[in-house]
Short mmCIF file of C-alpha atoms in Angstrom, two decimals:
data_model
loop_
_atom_site.label_atom_id
_atom_site.label_comp_id
_atom_site.label_asym_id
_atom_site.label_seq_id
_atom_site.Cartn_x
_atom_site.Cartn_y
_atom_site.Cartn_z
CA MET I 231 0.74 42.70 -70.11
CA ALA I 232 1.44 39.83 -72.46
CA VAL I 233 -1.80 40.43 -74.30
CA SER I 234 -1.10 44.12 -74.82
CA PHE I 235 2.40 43.24 -76.07
CA LEU I 236 0.87 40.83 -78.57
CA ARG I 237 -1.61 43.48 -79.65
CA ARG I 238 1.16 45.96 -80.25
CA LEU I 239 3.04 43.35 -82.23
CA ALA I 240 -0.05 42.64 -84.33
CA ALA I 241 -0.69 46.34 -84.89
CA ALA I 242 2.78 46.71 -86.39
CA ALA I 243 1.88 44.18 -89.09
CA VAL I 244 0.62 45.13 -92.53
CA VAL I 245 -3.04 46.15 -92.67
CA PRO I 246 -5.18 43.50 -94.38
CA VAL I 247 -7.51 45.49 -96.61
CA PHE I 248 -10.34 44.36 -98.86
CA PRO I 249 -10.90 47.06 -101.49
CA LEU I 250 -14.36 47.79 -102.89
CA PHE I 251 -14.28 49.78 -106.09
CA GLY I 252 -16.00 50.56 -109.33
CA PRO I 253 -14.39 51.56 -112.63
CA ALA I 254 -13.34 54.94 -111.24
CA GLY I 255 -11.44 53.46 -108.29
CA ARG I 256 -9.67 50.73 -110.22
CA SER I 257 -6.36 52.49 -110.77
CA ARG I 258 -6.13 53.51 -107.09
CA ALA I 259 -6.94 49.93 -106.06
CA ARG I 260 -3.98 48.81 -108.17
CA ALA I 261 -1.73 51.48 -106.68
CA LEU I 262 -2.64 50.13 -103.24
CA ARG I 263 -1.03 46.80 -104.16
CA LEU I 264 2.37 48.48 -104.43
CA ALA I 265 1.95 50.48 -101.24
CA PRO I 266 4.03 49.31 -98.26
CA GLY I 267 2.16 48.69 -95.02
CA VAL I 268 -1.00 47.46 -96.71
CA ASP I 269 -1.88 43.95 -97.82
CA VAL I 270 -4.67 43.81 -100.40
CA VAL I 271 -6.31 40.48 -99.63
CA ALA I 272 -8.40 38.36 -101.98
CA SER I 273 -11.28 37.63 -99.60
CA PRO I 274 -13.12 39.66 -96.98
CA ARG I 275 -12.53 36.76 -94.58
CA HIS I 276 -8.81 37.62 -94.59
CA ALA I 277 -9.33 41.35 -94.15
CA SER I 278 -9.70 43.67 -91.20
CA VAL I 279 -10.60 46.83 -93.07
CA ALA I 280 -13.24 47.30 -95.77
CA LEU I 281 -11.94 50.11 -97.95
CA SER I 282 -14.39 51.77 -100.32
CA ILE I 283 -12.45 53.42 -103.13
CA GLY I 284 -14.85 56.07 -104.36
CA PRO I 285 -16.73 57.24 -106.18
CA LEU I 286 -18.79 54.09 -105.99
CA ASP I 287 -22.08 53.80 -107.87
CA VAL I 288 -25.08 54.06 -105.57
CA ASP I 289 -26.47 50.80 -106.95
CA LEU I 290 -23.42 48.99 -105.59
CA TYR I 291 -23.88 50.16 -101.99
CA PRO I 292 -26.00 47.17 -100.84
CA PHE I 293 -23.43 44.74 -102.27
CA ALA I 294 -20.56 46.62 -100.63
CA ARG I 295 -22.35 46.42 -97.28
CA VAL I 296 -22.82 42.67 -97.64
CA VAL I 297 -19.06 42.29 -98.22
CA HIS I 298 -18.31 44.61 -95.29
CA ASP I 299 -20.39 42.41 -92.99
CA GLN I 300 -18.46 39.33 -94.05
CA ILE I 301 -15.22 40.69 -92.62
CA PRO I 302 -14.80 38.94 -89.28
CA ALA I 303 -14.85 41.13 -86.17
CA PRO I 304 -12.98 43.21 -85.18
CA ARG I 305 -13.51 45.04 -88.44
CA ALA I 306 -13.21 48.65 -89.52
CA ARG I 307 -14.60 50.50 -92.49
CA ALA I 308 -12.90 53.24 -94.41
CA ALA I 309 -13.75 55.39 -97.40
CA TRP I 310 -11.11 56.69 -99.79
CA GLY I 311 -12.82 59.37 -101.83
CA GLU I 312 -16.38 60.55 -102.09
CA ARG I 313 -19.56 58.48 -102.43
CA ALA I 314 -18.91 55.54 -100.14
CA PRO I 315 -21.51 53.02 -98.96
CA TRP I 316 -20.99 54.22 -95.38
CA SER I 317 -20.79 57.71 -93.96
CA ASP I 318 -19.12 56.76 -90.66
CA GLY I 319 -15.70 55.20 -90.17
CA LEU I 320 -12.39 56.52 -91.43
CA TYR I 321 -12.55 59.03 -94.27
CA ILE I 322 -9.56 59.67 -96.53
CA GLY I 323 -9.62 62.35 -99.20
CA GLY I 324 -9.59 61.04 -102.76
CA ALA I 325 -6.19 62.58 -103.52
CA ASP I 326 -4.58 61.77 -100.15
CA ASP I 327 -2.27 58.93 -99.22
CA PRO I 328 -4.45 56.33 -97.48
CA ILE I 329 -1.63 54.39 -95.78
CA PRO I 330 -1.10 56.44 -92.56
CA GLY I 331 -4.85 56.64 -91.96
CA LEU I 332 -5.37 52.93 -92.54
CA GLN I 333 -2.47 52.03 -90.26
CA ALA I 334 -3.73 54.28 -87.47
CA CYS I 335 -7.22 52.85 -87.91
CA PHE I 336 -5.89 49.28 -87.72
CA ARG I 337 -3.81 50.02 -84.61
CA GLU I 338 -6.83 51.57 -82.91
CA LEU I 339 -8.94 48.56 -83.88
CA LEU I 340 -6.48 46.13 -82.29
CA ARG I 341 -6.05 48.32 -79.21
CA ALA I 342 -9.81 48.41 -78.60
CA PRO I 343 -11.53 45.54 -80.45
CA ALA I 344 -14.83 46.53 -78.87
CA GLY I 345 -14.85 49.47 -81.28
CA SER I 346 -15.40 47.09 -84.18
CA ALA I 347 -17.76 48.48 -86.81
CA PRO I 348 -21.28 47.06 -86.43
CA VAL I 349 -22.79 45.06 -89.29
CA PHE I 350 -25.34 46.55 -91.69
CA GLY I 351 -27.27 43.33 -92.21
CA PRO I 352 -29.45 41.45 -89.73
CA ARG I 353 -27.84 40.19 -86.51
CA ASP I 354 -30.07 37.14 -86.42
CA ASN I 355 -31.42 35.02 -89.20
CA PRO I 356 -34.58 36.87 -90.29
CA VAL I 357 -36.35 33.62 -91.12
CA GLU I 358 -36.71 30.89 -88.56
CA TRP I 359 -36.06 27.24 -89.17
CA ARG I 360 -39.36 25.60 -89.87
CA GLY I 361 -38.90 21.92 -89.37
CA VAL I 362 -41.74 20.18 -91.18
CA GLY I 363 -41.59 17.15 -93.43
CA PRO I 364 -39.72 13.86 -93.11
CA TYR I 365 -36.28 15.49 -92.98
CA GLY I 366 -37.25 18.68 -91.20
CA GLN I 367 -36.60 20.71 -94.31
CA GLY I 368 -40.09 22.11 -94.49
CA GLY I 369 -41.41 20.33 -97.58
CA GLU I 370 -42.36 17.02 -99.07
CA GLY I 371 -39.75 14.29 -99.53
CA MET I 372 -36.19 15.45 -100.07
CA MET I 373 -37.22 18.45 -102.13
CA GLY I 374 -39.43 21.49 -101.82
CA GLY I 375 -39.81 23.60 -98.73
CA ALA I 376 -37.73 26.54 -97.66
CA PRO I 377 -35.65 25.94 -94.52
CA TYR I 378 -34.43 29.29 -93.17
CA GLY I 379 -36.38 30.97 -95.93
CA ARG I 380 -34.19 29.67 -98.70
CA ARG I 381 -35.70 27.13 -101.04
CA LEU I 382 -33.91 23.89 -101.74
CA PRO I 383 -32.22 23.59 -105.14
CA MET I 384 -34.23 21.75 -107.76
CA THR I 385 -32.90 19.14 -110.16
CA GLY I 386 -31.91 19.87 -113.73
CA ASP I 387 -30.26 18.03 -116.60
CA ASP I 388 -26.52 17.76 -116.35
CA PRO I 389 -24.58 19.41 -119.17
CA SER I 390 -21.87 16.73 -119.31
CA ASP I 391 -23.20 13.28 -118.43
CA GLY I 392 -26.97 13.66 -118.13
CA LEU I 393 -27.30 12.71 -114.46
CA ALA I 394 -30.12 14.93 -113.14
CA LEU I 395 -28.98 16.40 -109.83
CA ASP I 396 -29.51 19.68 -108.00
CA ARG I 397 -28.83 22.94 -109.77
CA VAL I 398 -27.41 25.48 -107.34
CA PRO I 399 -27.93 29.08 -108.46
CA LEU I 400 -25.42 31.65 -107.16
CA ALA I 401 -25.07 35.33 -107.88
CA VAL I 402 -21.37 36.23 -107.74
CA GLY I 403 -20.01 39.75 -107.72
CA PRO I 404 -19.65 42.67 -108.25
CA PHE I 405 -16.86 42.65 -105.64
CA TRP I 406 -15.46 39.27 -106.51
CA PRO I 407 -11.70 39.55 -107.04
CA GLY I 408 -10.91 39.00 -110.69
CA LEU I 409 -14.26 40.08 -112.07
CA PRO I 410 -14.08 43.46 -113.78
CA PRO I 411 -15.72 46.26 -111.78
CA ASN I 412 -19.50 46.40 -112.06
CA LEU I 413 -19.87 42.89 -113.41
CA ARG I 414 -22.07 40.38 -111.65
CA LEU I 415 -22.48 36.79 -112.74
CA GLU I 416 -25.60 34.72 -112.18
CA VAL I 417 -24.33 31.18 -112.36
CA GLU I 418 -26.12 27.86 -112.00
CA PHE I 419 -23.85 25.07 -110.89
CA GLN I 420 -24.49 21.44 -111.54
CA GLY I 421 -21.97 19.73 -109.34
CA ASP I 422 -18.60 21.20 -110.24
CA VAL I 423 -19.55 22.52 -113.67
CA ILE I 424 -21.60 25.49 -114.81
CA ALA I 425 -25.02 24.69 -116.22
CA SER I 426 -25.96 28.25 -117.14
CA LEU I 427 -24.48 31.73 -116.93
CA VAL I 428 -26.05 35.16 -117.19
CA THR I 429 -23.72 38.17 -117.17
CA CYS I 430 -25.28 41.18 -115.49
CA PRO I 431 -23.21 44.33 -115.99
CA GLN I 432 -24.06 47.47 -114.13
CA PRO I 433 -23.87 50.67 -116.17
CA SER I 434 -21.57 53.25 -114.64
CA ALA I 435 -21.04 56.94 -115.12
CA SER I 436 -17.27 56.54 -114.95
CA ASP I 437 -14.65 54.62 -116.81
CA ASP I 438 -11.34 52.95 -116.06
CA LEU I 439 -9.60 54.06 -119.27
CA ASP I 440 -6.99 56.77 -119.34
CA PRO I 441 -8.83 60.00 -120.37
CA ILE I 442 -6.36 60.48 -123.22
CA PHE I 443 -8.14 57.80 -125.27
CA HIS I 444 -11.38 59.78 -125.15
CA GLN I 445 -9.52 63.02 -125.74
CA ALA I 446 -7.79 61.63 -128.85
CA GLN I 447 -11.15 61.19 -130.55
CA VAL I 448 -11.87 64.92 -130.54
CA SER I 449 -8.58 66.82 -130.22
CA PRO I 450 -4.90 66.43 -131.11
CA VAL I 451 -2.83 64.57 -128.50
CA PRO I 452 0.88 63.73 -128.31
CA LEU I 453 1.32 60.30 -129.88
CA ALA I 454 3.92 59.32 -127.28
CA SER I 455 1.50 60.01 -124.40
CA LEU I 456 -1.21 57.96 -126.11
CA GLU I 457 1.12 54.99 -126.55
CA VAL I 458 2.48 55.20 -122.99
CA ALA I 459 -1.08 55.22 -121.67
CA ARG I 460 -1.78 52.15 -123.79
CA ALA I 461 1.29 50.33 -122.48
CA ARG I 462 0.29 51.19 -118.93
CA HIS I 463 -3.25 49.86 -119.39
CA LEU I 464 -2.06 46.63 -121.01
CA LEU I 465 0.54 45.98 -118.30
CA GLU I 466 -1.98 46.67 -115.55
CA ALA I 467 -4.51 44.31 -117.14
CA THR I 468 -1.82 41.63 -117.28
CA SER I 469 -0.91 42.19 -113.66
CA ASP I 470 -4.60 41.74 -112.74
CA PHE I 471 -4.49 38.34 -114.43
CA LEU I 472 -1.33 37.29 -112.63
CA ILE I 473 -2.41 38.53 -109.20
CA PHE I 474 -5.81 36.86 -109.57
CA HIS I 475 -4.01 33.56 -110.18
CA GLY I 476 -1.92 33.98 -107.06
CA LEU I 477 1.24 35.16 -108.83
CA ASP I 478 1.41 38.30 -106.69
CA GLY I 479 5.13 38.89 -107.02
CA LEU I 480 5.06 38.77 -110.81
CA GLY I 481 1.91 40.88 -110.90
CA ARG I 482 3.50 43.56 -108.73
CA ARG I 483 6.59 43.51 -110.92
CA LEU I 484 4.39 44.30 -113.94
CA LEU I 485 2.59 47.02 -111.96
CA ARG I 486 5.98 48.59 -111.22
CA LEU I 487 6.82 48.48 -114.95
CA ALA I 488 3.42 50.07 -115.64
CA ARG I 489 4.27 53.08 -113.46
CA ASP I 490 6.94 54.14 -115.93
CA PRO I 491 6.77 52.03 -119.12
CA LEU I 492 8.95 54.48 -121.04
CA GLY I 493 11.70 54.26 -118.43
CA ALA I 494 11.51 50.45 -118.49
CA GLY I 495 11.80 50.33 -122.28
CA PRO I 496 10.51 47.69 -124.70
CA GLU I 497 13.31 45.21 -123.96
CA GLN I 498 12.54 44.97 -120.25
CA ILE I 499 8.85 44.51 -121.02
CA ARG I 500 9.63 41.77 -123.56
CA ALA I 501 11.78 40.08 -120.89
CA ALA I 502 8.71 40.19 -118.64
CA ARG I 503 6.80 38.40 -121.39
CA ARG I 504 9.25 35.50 -121.32
CA TRP I 505 9.08 34.82 -117.56
CA THR I 506 5.35 35.49 -117.38
CA ARG I 507 4.64 33.01 -120.14
CA ALA I 508 6.78 30.39 -118.45
CA VAL I 509 4.93 30.77 -115.17
CA ALA I 510 1.39 31.14 -116.51
CA LEU I 511 1.48 27.97 -118.61
CA GLY I 512 -1.57 26.72 -116.72
CA ALA I 513 -3.64 29.13 -118.81
CA ARG I 514 -2.73 27.28 -122.01
CA GLY I 515 -5.75 25.96 -123.88
CA ILE I 516 -8.21 27.65 -121.52
CA GLY I 517 -10.81 30.12 -122.74
CA VAL I 518 -10.49 29.69 -126.50
CA LEU I 519 -13.10 32.08 -127.91
CA ASP I 520 -13.98 32.91 -131.48
CA GLY I 521 -11.82 35.86 -132.56
CA GLU I 522 -14.71 37.32 -134.58
CA VAL I 523 -16.63 38.42 -131.49
CA LEU I 524 -13.61 39.87 -129.68
CA ARG I 525 -12.01 43.29 -130.01
CA GLY I 526 -8.56 44.83 -129.63
CA PRO I 527 -5.76 42.69 -128.18
CA ASN I 528 -8.20 39.81 -127.62
CA THR I 529 -8.99 39.46 -131.31
CA ARG I 530 -5.32 39.85 -132.23
CA ALA I 531 -4.51 37.07 -129.74
CA ALA I 532 -6.83 34.90 -131.85
CA GLY I 533 -4.86 35.51 -135.02
CA ARG I 534 -6.75 38.45 -136.55
CA ALA I 535 -4.53 41.43 -137.35
CA VAL I 536 -7.24 44.05 -136.83
CA ASP I 537 -5.90 47.36 -135.51
CA ALA I 538 -7.16 50.89 -136.20
CA ARG I 539 -3.58 52.15 -135.97
CA THR I 540 -2.76 50.59 -139.37
CA GLU I 541 -5.17 53.09 -141.00
CA ASP I 542 -3.95 56.05 -138.96
CA PRO I 543 -1.64 58.48 -140.87
CA ALA I 544 0.09 59.41 -137.57
CA TYR I 545 1.61 55.90 -137.46
CA ALA I 546 2.34 55.77 -141.21
CA ASP I 547 6.14 56.04 -141.18
CA LEU I 548 6.72 54.39 -137.76
CA GLY I 549 6.71 50.92 -139.29
CA PHE I 550 3.84 49.69 -137.14
CA VAL I 551 2.66 46.15 -137.90
CA PRO I 552 0.11 44.59 -135.53
CA SER I 553 1.42 41.45 -133.87
CA THR I 554 -0.80 38.41 -133.47
CA GLN I 555 -0.90 35.07 -131.67
CA PRO I 556 -2.43 32.03 -133.33
CA GLU I 557 -3.83 30.22 -130.26
CA GLY I 558 -6.64 32.48 -129.04
CA ASP I 559 -6.52 31.12 -125.47
CA ALA I 560 -5.95 32.87 -122.14
CA LEU I 561 -2.17 32.41 -122.36
CA ALA I 562 -2.11 33.93 -125.86
CA ARG I 563 -4.06 36.97 -124.60
CA LEU I 564 -1.56 37.36 -121.76
CA ALA I 565 1.41 37.22 -124.13
CA GLN I 566 -0.34 39.48 -126.63
CA ARG I 567 -0.92 42.22 -124.06
CA ILE I 568 2.70 42.26 -122.93
CA GLU I 569 3.93 42.21 -126.52
CA GLU I 570 1.61 45.10 -127.42
CA ALA I 571 2.81 47.04 -124.37
CA ALA I 572 6.39 46.61 -125.57
CA GLN I 573 5.31 47.66 -129.06
CA ALA I 574 3.54 50.74 -127.68
CA VAL I 575 6.66 51.79 -125.76
CA ALA I 576 8.77 51.32 -128.89
CA LEU I 577 6.30 53.49 -130.84
CA ALA I 578 6.35 56.14 -128.10
CA LEU I 579 10.15 56.28 -128.28
CA LEU I 580 10.03 56.62 -132.07
CA ALA I 581 7.22 59.19 -132.09
CA GLY I 582 9.16 61.93 -130.33
CA ASP I 583 6.94 64.98 -129.97
CA ARG I 584 4.65 64.07 -132.89
CA GLU I 585 0.95 64.86 -132.51
CA ARG I 586 -1.91 62.62 -133.45
CA ARG I 587 -4.75 64.50 -135.18
CA PRO I 588 -8.38 63.48 -134.60
CA GLY I 589 -10.30 61.98 -137.52
CA PRO I 590 -9.32 58.35 -138.03
CA ALA I 591 -10.61 55.84 -135.49
CA VAL I 592 -8.65 55.65 -132.24
CA GLU I 593 -7.36 52.23 -131.25
CA GLY I 594 -7.90 52.01 -127.49
CA PRO I 595 -6.35 49.37 -125.22
CA ARG I 596 -9.52 47.27 -125.60
CA GLY I 597 -10.07 47.89 -129.30
CA GLU I 598 -11.44 50.66 -131.42
CA MET I 599 -12.86 53.60 -129.42
CA PRO I 600 -15.44 54.33 -128.05
CA VAL I 601 -14.56 51.44 -125.84
CA SER I 602 -16.78 48.44 -126.10
CA ASP I 603 -16.25 44.72 -125.93
CA GLY I 604 -18.50 44.32 -128.94
CA PRO I 605 -22.01 42.96 -128.78
CA GLY I 606 -20.89 39.35 -129.14
CA VAL I 607 -18.62 38.98 -126.12
CA ARG I 608 -21.27 38.44 -123.46
CA PRO I 609 -23.27 35.83 -125.44
CA ALA I 610 -19.99 34.11 -126.38
CA LEU I 611 -18.95 34.00 -122.72
CA GLU I 612 -22.33 32.69 -121.64
CA ALA I 613 -22.17 29.93 -124.24
CA PHE I 614 -18.55 29.16 -123.36
CA ALA I 615 -19.29 28.69 -119.66
CA ILE I 616 -21.78 25.84 -120.04
CA GLY I 617 -20.26 22.53 -118.99
CA ARG I 618 -17.03 24.14 -117.83
CA PRO I 619 -15.71 24.42 -114.28
CA TRP I 620 -15.74 27.74 -112.43
CA ASP I 621 -11.96 28.22 -112.60
CA ALA I 622 -11.95 27.98 -116.40
CA LEU I 623 -14.64 30.65 -116.59
CA LEU I 624 -12.82 33.00 -114.21
CA THR I 625 -9.48 32.55 -116.00
CA THR I 626 -11.26 33.40 -119.25
CA VAL I 627 -13.02 36.45 -117.81
CA VAL I 628 -9.83 37.83 -116.26
CA SER I 629 -7.80 37.20 -119.42
CA LEU I 630 -10.31 39.16 -121.55
CA ASP I 631 -9.84 42.48 -119.64
CA LEU I 632 -13.52 43.22 -120.19
CA ALA I 633 -14.66 46.83 -120.20
CA PRO I 634 -16.50 47.70 -116.96
CA TRP I 635 -19.63 48.50 -118.94
CA CYS I 636 -19.53 52.21 -118.93
CA TRP I 637 -21.66 53.27 -121.87
CA SER I 638 -21.73 50.14 -123.98
CA THR I 639 -24.18 48.24 -121.85
CA LYS I 640 -27.67 47.27 -122.85
CA GLY I 641 -29.02 45.37 -119.89
CA PRO I 642 -29.40 46.67 -116.36
CA PHE I 643 -27.31 45.21 -113.60
CA SER I 644 -29.61 42.63 -112.24
CA ARG I 645 -33.23 41.80 -111.98
CA GLU I 646 -32.47 40.66 -108.43
CA MET I 647 -31.34 44.04 -107.21
CA GLY I 648 -34.08 44.16 -104.58
CA ASP I 649 -33.86 40.74 -103.05
CA SER I 650 -30.12 40.43 -103.04
CA GLN I 651 -29.83 42.44 -99.84
CA ASP I 652 -31.58 39.99 -97.62
CA GLY I 653 -32.37 36.95 -99.66
CA GLY I 654 -33.72 35.15 -96.65
CA ALA I 655 -36.27 37.78 -95.71
CA GLU I 656 -37.41 38.20 -99.28
CA ALA I 657 -37.84 34.51 -99.96
CA ALA I 658 -40.02 34.12 -96.89
CA THR I 659 -42.61 36.65 -98.00
CA MET H 73 -12.65 -6.28 -64.64
CA GLY H 74 -9.69 -3.88 -64.38
CA ALA H 75 -9.79 -3.16 -68.13
CA PHE H 76 -13.48 -2.36 -67.92
CA TRP H 77 -12.89 0.15 -65.13
CA ASP H 78 -10.05 1.75 -67.05
CA ILE H 79 -12.27 2.30 -70.07
CA LEU H 80 -15.09 3.61 -67.88
CA VAL H 81 -12.81 6.10 -66.13
CA VAL H 82 -11.36 7.34 -69.44
CA THR H 83 -14.87 7.70 -70.95
CA ALA H 84 -16.27 9.47 -67.90
CA THR H 85 -13.27 11.82 -67.74
CA THR H 86 -13.72 12.67 -71.41
CA PHE H 87 -17.40 13.46 -70.97
CA VAL H 88 -16.79 15.59 -67.87
CA LEU H 89 -13.95 17.46 -69.59
CA VAL H 90 -16.00 18.15 -72.73
CA ALA H 91 -18.98 19.29 -70.64
CA CYS H 92 -16.75 21.63 -68.60
CA LEU H 93 -15.12 23.16 -71.66
CA GLY H 94 -18.45 23.54 -73.43
CA GLY H 95 -19.97 25.17 -70.36
CA LEU H 96 -16.99 27.51 -69.96
CA SER H 97 -17.05 28.67 -73.55
CA GLY H 98 -20.83 28.98 -73.48
CA GLY H 99 -20.74 30.99 -70.28
CA PHE H 100 -17.76 33.26 -70.87
CA GLY H 101 -17.28 33.24 -74.65
CA ARG H 102 -18.68 36.10 -76.70
CA ARG H 103 -20.71 35.37 -79.79
CA THR H 104 -19.10 37.72 -82.23
CA HIS H 105 -20.67 36.42 -85.41
CA PRO H 106 -23.93 38.07 -86.34
CA PHE H 107 -25.99 36.35 -89.03
CA SER H 108 -24.90 38.67 -91.82
CA SER H 109 -21.23 37.87 -91.12
CA THR H 110 -21.73 34.15 -91.53
CA ARG H 111 -23.21 34.18 -95.00
CA PRO H 112 -21.01 32.72 -97.74
CA VAL H 113 -18.71 35.16 -99.52
CA LEU H 114 -20.00 35.76 -103.03
CA GLY H 115 -18.47 39.17 -103.60
CA GLY H 116 -21.64 40.98 -102.57
CA GLY H 117 -24.21 38.43 -103.63
CA THR H 118 -26.28 36.39 -101.22
CA PRO H 119 -27.33 32.80 -101.78
CA THR H 120 -30.93 32.27 -102.82
CA THR H 121 -31.14 28.54 -102.19
CA HIS H 122 -30.43 26.40 -99.18
CA ALA H 123 -27.01 24.78 -98.93
CA TRP H 124 -28.59 21.34 -98.74
CA SER H 125 -28.07 20.11 -102.28
CA ARG H 126 -27.00 16.91 -103.93
CA PHE H 127 -23.59 17.44 -105.42
CA HIS H 128 -22.51 15.62 -108.54
CA VAL H 129 -19.52 13.52 -107.51
CA ARG H 130 -17.85 13.28 -110.87
CA PHE H 131 -14.89 11.30 -109.58
CA TYR H 132 -17.24 8.52 -108.44
CA PRO H 133 -16.51 5.94 -111.22
CA MET H 134 -12.81 6.60 -110.79
CA ALA H 135 -13.06 6.13 -107.02
CA LEU H 136 -15.07 2.92 -107.46
CA LEU H 137 -12.49 1.49 -109.83
CA PHE H 138 -9.69 2.46 -107.48
CA ILE H 139 -11.35 0.70 -104.55
CA ALA H 140 -12.07 -2.41 -106.63
CA PHE H 141 -8.47 -2.80 -107.74
CA GLU H 142 -7.04 -1.79 -104.44
CA MET H 143 -9.03 -4.53 -102.70
CA GLU H 144 -7.33 -7.16 -104.84
CA MET H 145 -4.07 -6.20 -103.16
CA MET H 146 -5.73 -6.93 -99.81
CA PHE H 147 -6.34 -10.51 -100.95
CA MET H 148 -2.69 -10.89 -101.81
CA TYR H 149 -1.41 -10.57 -98.23
CA PRO H 150 -3.11 -13.73 -96.90
CA TRP H 151 -2.40 -15.40 -100.22
CA ALA H 152 1.33 -14.74 -99.80
CA VAL H 153 1.23 -16.79 -96.58
CA VAL H 154 -0.63 -19.64 -98.28
CA TYR H 155 1.69 -19.50 -101.30
CA VAL H 156 4.68 -20.49 -99.18
CA ARG H 157 2.81 -23.65 -98.13
CA GLU H 158 0.99 -24.55 -101.35
CA GLY H 159 3.48 -23.46 -104.00
CA LEU H 160 2.53 -23.71 -107.66
CA LYS H 161 -1.16 -24.43 -107.06
CA ALA H 162 -1.62 -21.10 -105.19
CA LEU H 163 0.29 -19.29 -107.92
CA ALA H 164 -2.06 -20.69 -110.59
CA GLU H 165 -5.12 -19.72 -108.56
CA MET H 166 -3.89 -16.16 -108.06
CA GLY H 167 -3.02 -16.04 -111.76
CA MET H 168 -6.63 -16.91 -112.64
CA PHE H 169 -7.94 -14.29 -110.22
CA LEU H 170 -5.70 -11.60 -111.70
CA THR H 171 -6.63 -12.63 -115.25
CA ILE H 172 -10.32 -12.14 -114.49
CA LEU H 173 -9.55 -8.77 -112.91
CA SER H 174 -7.48 -7.63 -115.85
CA VAL H 175 -10.38 -8.47 -118.16
CA GLY H 176 -12.32 -6.03 -115.98
CA ILE H 177 -9.60 -3.40 -116.37
CA ALA H 178 -9.56 -3.90 -120.13
CA TYR H 179 -13.34 -3.52 -120.23
CA ALA H 180 -13.28 -0.33 -118.12
CA TRP H 181 -10.50 1.00 -120.31
CA ARG H 182 -12.50 0.32 -123.47
CA GLU H 183 -15.52 2.07 -121.92
CA GLY H 184 -13.39 5.16 -121.25
CA ALA H 185 -13.62 4.95 -117.45
CA PHE H 186 -10.01 6.07 -117.01
CA GLU H 187 -10.53 9.31 -118.87
CA TRP H 188 -11.18 12.29 -116.63
CA GLN H 189 -14.54 14.02 -117.30
#
């Protein structure tokens, strides 16, 4: 009696959901944050439902299943849209509202926890403990050997003070909150700092940009629509930064502004810049990158007034002057994005029903189209990370609003694609 | 003898209680954590090395300095008792002790030990 009452009480709570998405599902994942009845959590350990927001690239399925397994039982899996890593569980059409389905699924899960979704991975450790050696670790001395099939970390030179201790390699992503979709980081930690970083983007068939930016390259588009889409993208990227840093309320406020930037107007967006800057002061001085290698708002946040719109005749008599920030750190990029969103809304209000003709280069929300972070961003990031703590790297990555490597990528996702599924089993062979 | 029995009874009760609880949870509890649920959350990645690694404790010099200078305060409590009896002589001795310690602080300061990282 009491237990069933408690279950009913729990079922009335918001549904803790961990979203799994690629570039194509990014906007719907953001919309989910504003939806009542659903709590988008930052870790699968806090979730009850793994929600695949499709279409998801097939290469990401094994990673999505690993994350699904890490949700503690009772867990449920759901797919919102086509091409999910699982064919069973709740299915919601791509254009449908997922909330009623998710709530019903969560209630059912709490009513009958035995119906928890089974794991994809192994139930037992595929490699047994082999206790050999003086410490039972399976090798000679303190090092070597492979207890439970995973080798012990080996020593390496320390990037900051030269004390040679263990280097711990970790592959993080692609479903790590804060990382752009389809990005995976291979990091080697030396204590609390990063000793080496390899960025492994996964090419994707889809994109997270508004289609109007691609359309503008080949056909005339209304200038106001282009600028509103820009403002929306910039505000959403800023909200990602704030939500990643735990400022959920502020992030959601920006997401609400992003739903209708024109209705909000430039003044309300500029007001948002003031309170956001005040709160996000912790990002000051973090992630200072060379403006030369960056594009779009990132390079303008490092003091370079480079903007394709200055050469565009459609903007000629609107009095557009690119704004810049001198600092070039994460806080400057945050302020720059909000300022540019306000600018874009002001331009949209001025433009009326003017059309923009194709021909001159299109300035997208990440720089000149076709969208690309530029060839220098990944090497710059990899060089930046060395000797820095993990939080500084993540703040930098989130503040850059990196493109989810749609067509600009050179390298494949990861050389470890095969053994990432069951590292233990692979290492033993 | 009574104290010994008291301790024995408390110890025995603790052991029996722990054994009972352990047996109960082992017998009736369900193991709901398959191996793949217990792996560390890396956003889809899985660890390739064992968790047994030597971590660089960067705060170590700072912690050592803190303990060294905190211990000097420990010496001051018994000294305060002696000071009441001995007067000026005890004050001079503690003054010498603190002077030597402050030379140590000055040295650590010059070496940059108080700077983080």
